[in-house]
Tab-separated table of C-alpha atoms and ligand atoms in Angstrom:
chain	number	residue	atom	x	y	z
A	1	MET	CA	30.570	-42.330	-50.749
A	2	SER	CA	29.364	-44.667	-48.036
A	3	MET	CA	31.860	-47.425	-47.274
A	4	LYS	CA	29.227	-49.831	-45.942
A	5	VAL	CA	29.303	-53.330	-47.448
A	6	LEU	CA	26.527	-55.763	-46.644
A	7	VAL	CA	27.930	-59.271	-46.180
A	8	THR	CA	25.326	-62.033	-46.036
A	9	GLY	CA	26.658	-65.058	-44.177
A	10	GLY	CA	29.252	-62.727	-42.665
A	11	ALA	CA	29.584	-64.953	-39.586
A	12	GLY	CA	30.471	-67.978	-41.717
A	13	TYR	CA	33.903	-69.314	-42.608
A	14	ILE	CA	34.693	-67.293	-45.737
A	15	GLY	CA	32.339	-64.476	-44.727
A	16	SER	CA	34.113	-63.747	-41.435
A	17	HIS	CA	37.552	-63.606	-43.085
A	18	THR	CA	36.110	-61.260	-45.709
A	19	ILE	CA	34.847	-58.961	-42.932
A	20	VAL	CA	38.462	-58.640	-41.753
A	21	GLU	CA	39.835	-57.911	-45.242
A	22	LEU	CA	37.076	-55.372	-45.966
A	23	ASN	CA	37.843	-53.617	-42.726
A	24	LYS	CA	41.561	-53.607	-43.549
A	25	ALA	CA	40.790	-51.974	-46.894
A	26	GLY	CA	38.846	-49.170	-45.187
A	27	TYR	CA	35.302	-50.467	-45.739
A	28	GLU	CA	32.618	-50.686	-43.095
A	29	PRO	CA	31.294	-54.245	-43.317
A	30	VAL	CA	27.815	-55.099	-42.026
A	31	ILE	CA	27.069	-58.741	-41.203
A	32	LEU	CA	23.713	-60.209	-42.165
A	33	ASP	CA	23.524	-63.627	-40.519
A	34	ASP	CA	20.960	-65.545	-38.471
A	35	PHE	CA	23.567	-68.013	-37.095
A	36	ARG	CA	21.762	-71.074	-38.408
A	37	ASN	CA	25.047	-72.453	-39.653
A	38	SER	CA	27.597	-70.416	-37.722
A	39	LYS	CA	28.316	-69.603	-34.115
A	40	PRO	CA	27.927	-66.254	-32.346
A	41	SER	CA	31.477	-66.732	-30.961
A	42	VAL	CA	32.687	-65.680	-34.441
A	43	ILE	CA	31.545	-62.166	-33.571
A	44	ASP	CA	33.847	-62.152	-30.512
A	45	GLY	CA	36.730	-63.385	-32.665
A	46	LEU	CA	36.096	-60.585	-35.156
A	47	GLN	CA	35.980	-58.031	-32.384
A	48	LYS	CA	39.380	-59.222	-31.120
A	49	ILE	CA	40.926	-58.841	-34.569
A	50	LEU	CA	39.271	-55.557	-35.496
A	51	GLY	CA	39.315	-53.974	-32.049
A	52	LYS	CA	35.736	-52.816	-32.573
A	53	GLU	CA	32.233	-54.110	-33.063
A	54	THR	CA	30.837	-54.929	-36.480
A	55	GLU	CA	27.250	-53.947	-37.273
A	56	LEU	CA	25.087	-57.064	-37.196
A	57	LEU	CA	21.715	-57.737	-38.810
A	58	ASN	CA	20.436	-60.913	-37.230
A	59	PHE	CA	17.801	-62.185	-39.635
A	60	ASP	CA	17.193	-64.584	-42.494
A	61	VAL	CA	18.502	-63.608	-45.929
A	62	CYS	CA	15.188	-64.878	-47.309
A	63	ASP	CA	13.487	-61.919	-45.586
A	64	THR	CA	13.515	-59.642	-48.666
A	65	GLU	CA	11.346	-57.046	-46.961
A	66	ARG	CA	13.798	-56.434	-44.137
A	67	ILE	CA	16.764	-56.303	-46.514
A	68	ALA	CA	14.928	-53.830	-48.737
A	69	GLN	CA	14.029	-51.734	-45.688
A	70	TYR	CA	17.669	-51.683	-44.591
A	71	LEU	CA	18.910	-50.733	-48.064
A	72	SER	CA	16.347	-47.958	-48.378
A	73	LYS	CA	17.503	-46.261	-45.195
A	74	GLU	CA	21.243	-47.024	-45.239
A	75	GLU	CA	23.651	-46.188	-48.009
A	76	VAL	CA	25.456	-49.393	-48.912
A	77	CYS	CA	28.254	-49.409	-51.529
A	78	GLY	CA	28.320	-53.154	-52.142
A	79	ILE	CA	26.812	-56.525	-51.288
A	80	ILE	CA	28.727	-59.770	-50.946
A	81	HIS	CA	26.453	-62.788	-50.781
A	82	PHE	CA	27.847	-65.843	-48.965
A	83	ALA	CA	24.828	-67.083	-46.990
A	84	ALA	CA	24.299	-70.647	-48.249
A	85	TYR	CA	24.645	-74.271	-47.192
A	86	LYS	CA	27.583	-76.204	-48.614
A	87	ALA	CA	27.519	-79.862	-47.563
A	88	VAL	CA	27.264	-81.933	-50.727
A	89	GLY	CA	26.060	-85.153	-49.048
A	90	GLU	CA	23.426	-83.386	-46.959
A	91	SER	CA	22.104	-81.660	-50.089
A	92	VAL	CA	21.393	-85.063	-51.635
A	93	VAL	CA	19.478	-86.191	-48.537
A	94	ASN	CA	17.673	-82.880	-48.020
A	95	PRO	CA	17.477	-81.058	-51.379
A	96	LEU	CA	14.651	-78.705	-50.407
A	97	LYS	CA	16.705	-77.313	-47.539
A	98	TYR	CA	19.381	-76.396	-50.120
A	99	TYR	CA	17.017	-75.015	-52.739
A	100	GLN	CA	15.242	-72.935	-50.135
A	101	ASN	CA	18.291	-71.425	-48.487
A	102	ASN	CA	20.644	-71.203	-51.464
A	103	ILE	CA	18.187	-70.317	-54.233
A	104	GLU	CA	15.471	-68.505	-52.301
A	105	GLY	CA	18.162	-66.623	-50.362
A	106	LEU	CA	19.866	-65.526	-53.591
A	107	VAL	CA	16.589	-64.492	-55.206
A	108	SER	CA	15.650	-62.609	-52.059
A	109	ILE	CA	18.845	-60.554	-51.944
A	110	LEU	CA	18.766	-59.970	-55.714
A	111	LYS	CA	15.208	-58.642	-55.469
A	112	ALA	CA	16.449	-56.123	-52.943
A	113	VAL	CA	19.510	-55.299	-55.124
A	114	SER	CA	17.479	-54.797	-58.279
A	115	LYS	CA	15.388	-52.190	-56.484
A	116	GLU	CA	18.630	-50.284	-55.829
A	117	ALA	CA	20.317	-50.854	-59.196
A	118	ASP	CA	23.515	-49.075	-58.278
A	119	ILE	CA	24.759	-51.555	-55.659
A	120	PRO	CA	27.552	-53.849	-56.895
A	121	PHE	CA	26.917	-57.511	-56.096
A	122	VAL	CA	29.428	-60.328	-55.535
A	123	PHE	CA	28.228	-63.941	-55.475
A	124	SER	CA	30.097	-66.896	-53.996
A	125	SER	CA	30.120	-69.589	-56.616
A	126	SER	CA	32.229	-72.715	-56.783
A	127	CYS	CA	34.498	-74.689	-59.083
A	128	THR	CA	31.904	-77.410	-58.638
A	129	VAL	CA	30.198	-75.897	-61.736
A	130	TYR	CA	32.972	-77.446	-63.891
A	131	GLY	CA	32.178	-80.988	-62.739
A	132	GLU	CA	34.834	-83.449	-63.944
A	133	PRO	CA	36.700	-81.434	-66.587
A	134	LYS	CA	37.057	-83.432	-69.794
A	135	GLY	CA	40.629	-83.966	-70.972
A	136	GLN	CA	42.025	-81.090	-68.902
A	137	LYS	CA	42.882	-80.535	-65.283
A	138	GLU	CA	43.393	-76.792	-65.377
A	139	VAL	CA	40.077	-75.030	-65.911
A	140	SER	CA	39.531	-71.466	-67.072
A	141	GLU	CA	36.299	-69.489	-67.016
A	142	GLN	CA	35.812	-70.578	-70.645
A	143	THR	CA	35.830	-74.268	-69.725
A	144	ALA	CA	32.347	-75.699	-70.256
A	145	LYS	CA	30.098	-75.879	-67.222
A	146	THR	CA	28.518	-79.210	-66.354
A	147	ILE	CA	25.250	-79.557	-64.478
A	148	PRO	CA	26.368	-80.894	-61.083
A	149	THR	CA	24.705	-84.048	-59.833
A	150	ALA	CA	24.260	-82.968	-56.205
A	151	PRO	CA	21.713	-80.262	-55.330
A	152	TYR	CA	24.419	-78.213	-53.552
A	153	GLY	CA	26.451	-77.889	-56.755
A	154	PHE	CA	23.330	-77.265	-58.778
A	155	THR	CA	22.417	-74.313	-56.543
A	156	LYS	CA	25.760	-72.704	-57.511
A	157	TRP	CA	25.262	-73.554	-61.195
A	158	LEU	CA	21.743	-72.141	-61.092
A	159	GLY	CA	22.822	-69.180	-58.968
A	160	GLU	CA	25.211	-68.065	-61.731
A	161	GLN	CA	22.425	-68.510	-64.274
A	162	ILE	CA	19.964	-66.489	-62.200
A	163	ILE	CA	22.503	-63.654	-62.031
A	164	GLU	CA	23.126	-63.902	-65.783
A	165	ASP	CA	19.388	-63.754	-66.523
A	166	LEU	CA	18.910	-60.815	-64.182
A	167	TYR	CA	21.791	-58.974	-65.835
A	168	HIS	CA	20.193	-59.558	-69.254
A	169	SER	CA	17.027	-57.956	-67.956
A	170	ASN	CA	18.949	-54.915	-66.632
A	171	HIS	CA	22.342	-54.060	-68.112
A	172	GLU	CA	22.976	-51.411	-65.486
A	173	LEU	CA	23.657	-53.993	-62.793
A	174	ARG	CA	27.244	-54.610	-61.731
A	175	MET	CA	27.700	-58.226	-60.701
A	176	MET	CA	30.445	-60.781	-60.282
A	177	SER	CA	30.475	-64.497	-59.463
A	178	LEU	CA	33.662	-65.827	-57.902
A	179	ARG	CA	34.280	-69.510	-58.492
A	180	TYR	CA	36.145	-70.662	-55.407
A	181	PHE	CA	38.396	-73.667	-55.501
A	182	ASN	CA	39.122	-75.292	-52.095
A	183	PRO	CA	39.363	-72.750	-49.267
A	184	ILE	CA	41.457	-73.870	-46.292
A	185	GLY	CA	43.332	-72.341	-43.357
A	186	ALA	CA	42.325	-69.653	-40.902
A	187	HIS	CA	43.203	-66.128	-39.890
A	188	GLU	CA	46.768	-66.107	-38.551
A	189	SER	CA	45.562	-64.666	-35.228
A	190	ALA	CA	43.590	-67.911	-34.650
A	191	PHE	CA	40.615	-65.810	-33.523
A	192	ILE	CA	38.491	-66.941	-36.485
A	193	GLY	CA	38.568	-70.030	-38.679
A	194	GLU	CA	36.385	-72.826	-39.955
A	195	LEU	CA	33.828	-74.132	-37.443
A	196	PRO	CA	32.303	-77.220	-38.979
A	197	ILE	CA	29.068	-78.195	-37.278
A	198	GLY	CA	29.116	-81.971	-36.686
A	199	LYS	CA	31.530	-84.310	-38.439
A	200	PRO	CA	33.420	-82.414	-41.137
A	201	ASN	CA	33.065	-83.452	-44.776
A	202	ASN	CA	35.978	-81.395	-46.015
A	203	LEU	CA	39.566	-82.536	-45.912
A	204	LEU	CA	41.343	-79.901	-43.810
A	205	PRO	CA	38.991	-79.855	-40.804
A	206	PHE	CA	39.098	-83.637	-40.813
A	207	ILE	CA	42.902	-83.577	-40.781
A	208	THR	CA	43.090	-81.016	-37.951
A	209	GLN	CA	40.466	-82.840	-35.888
A	210	THR	CA	42.279	-86.142	-36.384
A	211	ALA	CA	45.579	-84.598	-35.310
A	212	ALA	CA	43.750	-83.192	-32.256
A	213	GLY	CA	42.439	-86.662	-31.377
A	214	VAL	CA	38.766	-86.003	-32.143
A	215	HIS	CA	38.803	-88.776	-34.762
A	216	GLU	CA	40.883	-91.901	-34.579
A	217	LYS	CA	41.954	-91.649	-38.216
A	218	LEU	CA	41.465	-89.860	-41.478
A	219	THR	CA	40.184	-91.976	-44.339
A	220	ILE	CA	41.693	-90.947	-47.651
A	221	PHE	CA	39.040	-91.597	-50.257
A	222	GLY	CA	40.864	-93.608	-52.914
A	223	ASN	CA	44.536	-94.047	-53.832
A	224	THR	CA	44.333	-95.545	-57.299
A	225	TYR	CA	43.380	-92.443	-59.266
A	226	PRO	CA	45.553	-91.539	-62.284
A	227	THR	CA	47.304	-88.702	-60.405
A	228	VAL	CA	50.779	-88.033	-59.034
A	229	ASP	CA	50.299	-90.427	-56.098
A	230	GLY	CA	46.890	-91.985	-56.701
A	231	THR	CA	44.924	-89.541	-54.530
A	232	CYS	CA	42.667	-86.733	-55.814
A	233	VAL	CA	44.122	-83.340	-56.680
A	234	ARG	CA	42.554	-79.984	-55.765
A	235	ASP	CA	43.518	-76.326	-55.750
A	236	TYR	CA	43.691	-75.423	-52.044
A	237	ILE	CA	43.551	-71.684	-51.419
A	238	HIS	CA	44.196	-69.904	-48.125
A	239	VAL	CA	40.914	-68.402	-46.912
A	240	VAL	CA	42.592	-65.031	-46.249
A	241	ASP	CA	43.701	-64.838	-49.904
A	242	LEU	CA	40.186	-65.774	-50.945
A	243	ALA	CA	38.746	-63.088	-48.665
A	244	ALA	CA	41.099	-60.506	-50.212
A	245	ALA	CA	39.792	-61.481	-53.663
A	246	HIS	CA	36.344	-60.259	-52.585
A	247	VAL	CA	37.721	-56.823	-51.793
A	248	LYS	CA	39.333	-56.710	-55.256
A	249	ALA	CA	36.065	-57.872	-56.827
A	250	LEU	CA	34.145	-55.135	-55.060
A	251	GLU	CA	36.705	-52.511	-56.035
A	252	PHE	CA	36.526	-53.616	-59.657
A	253	LEU	CA	32.731	-53.309	-59.672
A	254	LEU	CA	32.832	-49.932	-57.931
A	255	GLY	CA	35.166	-48.724	-60.676
A	256	GLN	CA	32.717	-49.674	-63.455
A	257	ARG	CA	30.562	-46.913	-64.867
A	258	MET	CA	28.591	-49.355	-67.012
A	259	GLY	CA	26.856	-52.517	-65.884
A	260	CYS	CA	28.722	-55.813	-66.132
A	261	ASN	CA	28.475	-59.464	-65.178
A	262	GLU	CA	31.826	-61.170	-64.662
A	263	ILE	CA	32.793	-64.692	-63.655
A	264	VAL	CA	36.238	-65.237	-62.146
A	265	ASN	CA	38.125	-68.295	-60.887
A	266	ILE	CA	39.648	-67.828	-57.448
A	267	GLY	CA	42.347	-70.392	-56.761
A	268	THR	CA	46.142	-70.602	-56.599
A	269	GLY	CA	46.610	-72.157	-60.029
A	270	LYS	CA	48.379	-75.121	-58.457
A	271	GLY	CA	47.038	-78.579	-57.664
A	272	SER	CA	47.936	-80.601	-54.560
A	273	SER	CA	47.044	-84.215	-53.878
A	274	VAL	CA	45.395	-85.361	-50.650
A	275	LEU	CA	48.643	-87.060	-49.632
A	276	GLU	CA	50.621	-83.892	-50.362
A	277	VAL	CA	48.289	-81.916	-48.077
A	278	VAL	CA	48.619	-84.497	-45.289
A	279	ASP	CA	52.378	-84.500	-45.744
A	280	ALA	CA	52.594	-80.675	-45.635
A	281	PHE	CA	50.419	-80.634	-42.507
A	282	GLU	CA	52.648	-83.169	-40.740
A	283	LYS	CA	55.934	-81.505	-41.696
A	284	VAL	CA	54.943	-77.900	-41.004
A	285	ASN	CA	53.256	-78.653	-37.686
A	286	GLU	CA	55.494	-81.546	-36.601
A	287	VAL	CA	52.507	-83.735	-35.799
A	288	THR	CA	51.398	-87.099	-37.101
A	289	VAL	CA	48.065	-87.666	-38.800
A	290	ASN	CA	46.817	-91.202	-38.493
A	291	TYR	CA	45.319	-92.159	-41.850
A	292	GLU	CA	44.217	-95.109	-43.928
A	293	PHE	CA	43.178	-95.507	-47.540
A	294	GLY	CA	39.506	-96.214	-48.031
A	295	PRO	CA	37.155	-96.571	-50.986
A	296	LYS	CA	36.672	-93.751	-53.454
A	297	ARG	CA	33.998	-91.200	-52.512
A	298	PRO	CA	31.193	-91.261	-55.077
A	299	GLY	CA	31.100	-88.129	-57.201
A	300	ASP	CA	34.681	-87.019	-56.422
A	301	VAL	CA	36.426	-85.161	-59.225
A	302	ILE	CA	39.834	-86.727	-59.907
A	303	GLU	CA	41.965	-83.656	-60.563
A	304	ILE	CA	41.122	-79.988	-60.960
A	305	TYR	CA	42.891	-76.684	-60.457
A	306	ALA	CA	42.280	-73.122	-61.526
A	307	ASN	CA	43.618	-71.139	-64.391
A	308	VAL	CA	43.958	-67.811	-62.587
A	309	ASP	CA	44.930	-65.546	-65.506
A	310	TYR	CA	41.602	-63.732	-65.494
A	311	ALA	CA	41.721	-63.005	-61.763
A	312	LYS	CA	45.178	-61.482	-62.321
A	313	SER	CA	44.287	-59.395	-65.366
A	314	LEU	CA	40.806	-58.274	-64.316
A	315	LEU	CA	41.207	-57.861	-60.572
A	316	GLY	CA	44.958	-57.552	-60.138
A	317	TRP	CA	44.625	-60.324	-57.594
A	318	GLN	CA	46.621	-63.457	-57.010
A	319	ALA	CA	47.084	-65.797	-54.080
A	320	LYS	CA	50.034	-64.857	-51.873
A	321	LYS	CA	49.950	-67.552	-49.230
A	322	THR	CA	51.258	-71.084	-49.630
A	323	ILE	CA	49.804	-74.416	-48.662
A	324	ASN	CA	52.322	-74.468	-45.806
A	325	ASP	CA	50.891	-71.175	-44.483
A	326	ALA	CA	47.382	-72.633	-44.728
A	327	VAL	CA	48.110	-75.881	-42.877
A	328	ARG	CA	50.007	-73.982	-40.167
A	329	ASP	CA	47.113	-71.563	-39.657
A	330	ALA	CA	44.546	-74.377	-39.748
A	331	TRP	CA	46.396	-76.215	-36.992
A	332	ARG	CA	46.845	-73.071	-34.883
A	333	TRP	CA	43.094	-72.501	-35.166
A	334	GLU	CA	42.232	-76.100	-34.249
A	335	LYS	CA	44.464	-75.865	-31.163
A	336	SER	CA	42.793	-72.627	-30.137
A	337	ILE	CA	39.329	-74.236	-30.373
A	338	ARG	CA	40.484	-77.223	-28.311
A	339	SER	CA	42.082	-75.014	-25.656
A	340	LYS	CA	38.652	-73.450	-24.962
A	341	GLU	CA	36.905	-76.809	-24.378
B	1	UD1	C1	33.547	-80.363	-51.945
B	1	UD1	C2	32.469	-80.330	-52.970
B	1	UD1	C3	32.440	-78.982	-53.610
B	1	UD1	C4	32.228	-77.909	-52.556
B	1	UD1	C5	33.248	-78.025	-51.457
B	1	UD1	C6	32.809	-77.118	-50.324
B	1	UD1	C7	32.309	-82.640	-53.837
B	1	UD1	C8	32.497	-83.514	-55.003
B	1	UD1	N1	32.692	-81.364	-53.987
B	1	UD1	O1	34.766	-80.151	-52.618
B	1	UD1	O2	31.394	-78.941	-54.530
B	1	UD1	O3	32.288	-76.632	-53.136
B	1	UD1	O4	33.325	-79.361	-50.971
B	1	UD1	O5	33.812	-76.898	-49.432
B	1	UD1	O6	31.890	-83.085	-52.792
B	1	UD1	N2	38.989	-86.237	-48.656
B	1	UD1	C9	39.445	-87.386	-48.051
B	1	UD1	N3	39.002	-87.686	-46.800
B	1	UD1	C10	38.118	-86.888	-46.126
B	1	UD1	C11	37.672	-85.702	-46.749
B	1	UD1	C12	38.115	-85.417	-48.016
B	1	UD1	O7	40.233	-88.137	-48.641
B	1	UD1	O8	37.749	-87.219	-44.997
B	1	UD1	C13	39.478	-85.901	-50.000
B	1	UD1	C14	38.374	-85.898	-51.047
B	1	UD1	O9	38.188	-87.157	-51.607
B	1	UD1	C15	38.930	-84.881	-52.043
B	1	UD1	C16	39.745	-83.920	-51.181
B	1	UD1	O10	39.982	-84.595	-49.959
B	1	UD1	O11	39.795	-85.509	-52.927
B	1	UD1	C17	39.015	-82.624	-50.899
B	1	UD1	O12	37.734	-82.932	-50.403
B	1	UD1	P1	36.742	-81.829	-49.822
B	1	UD1	O13	37.453	-81.011	-48.813
B	1	UD1	O14	35.495	-82.509	-49.417
B	1	UD1	O15	36.507	-80.864	-51.055
B	1	UD1	P2	35.931	-81.189	-52.527
B	1	UD1	O16	35.443	-82.554	-52.662
B	1	UD1	O17	36.975	-80.761	-53.498
């Protein structure tokens, strides 16, 4: 069997860490990325970790023809589809950009997959599909989905639905959507990590950049929520653990003789508040993060974390790294970026 795995968005944050884990597990990952939202330097970082080059297809995931051409001449044992935009605020301002890249890109790759019905397919979804869970903080795959208000979230909601509808039209397909909680951290080598373009929206890059002096202070969005300390609670998962979950997902699908369509939460099962993350970052790295409390961010979910039972039973996967590992690796990565400036 060919060990080639096509990874769309393989130069992105989660994609690049998945390339490393695939390689570790003996697969031959192939990156499909046009660097519209990632930097070519990621490829150098990957080469340093892997000690070899990774095959690169530098074109748009919306180019169905070229994907189909590639799949017809190369034997590929799996596809992992990351290529998508993820900034919630930007998606509200520029919805068509999100629908085009996230929906058209998904449809494009699925068209190519459905021509070659035997290729397992893993989709990166998000816990954003749960919205604000009603009366519960821990969500399982059975928890009702809510149509997200921002176009970004809706592209994930719709993406899962598109996959479901495609599966109903062809029960031979083997597909899985992974609902990520909050990925943070970086590879422990500090050769790859998150490279936010412009001012980061997510918490961890804002913390590391503030500690590095790029921003004067971090604004914590709200401290009067009904949580442990008034700040929002999320399930922060180390990106390397998340990457490893993709390998398990692929292995599960490869082991299926019948078609299937599975949805699996990928988190740690534990919630941490914003203040707890800041505190862990300061203690582990022995640095101070200048912060202030500001107004609540519209649309923020108060408290959510994953029930991870299904990931354990179906995939035999669970997170191994702690929040302390993640904040240490995130800081090591930030320092390595700054040292190259
Ligand atoms: C957000 C998206 C989610 C998406 C994910 C992508 C929303 C509501 N959700 O998740 O759909 O999948 O990004 O990575 O936007 N925070 C601060 N100050 C900051 C930045 C963040 O206090 O400068 C707080 C937020 O209020 C939140 C927590 O940190 O409580 C995590 O925020 P963030 O990293 O943006 O992730 P989510 O909002 O959970």
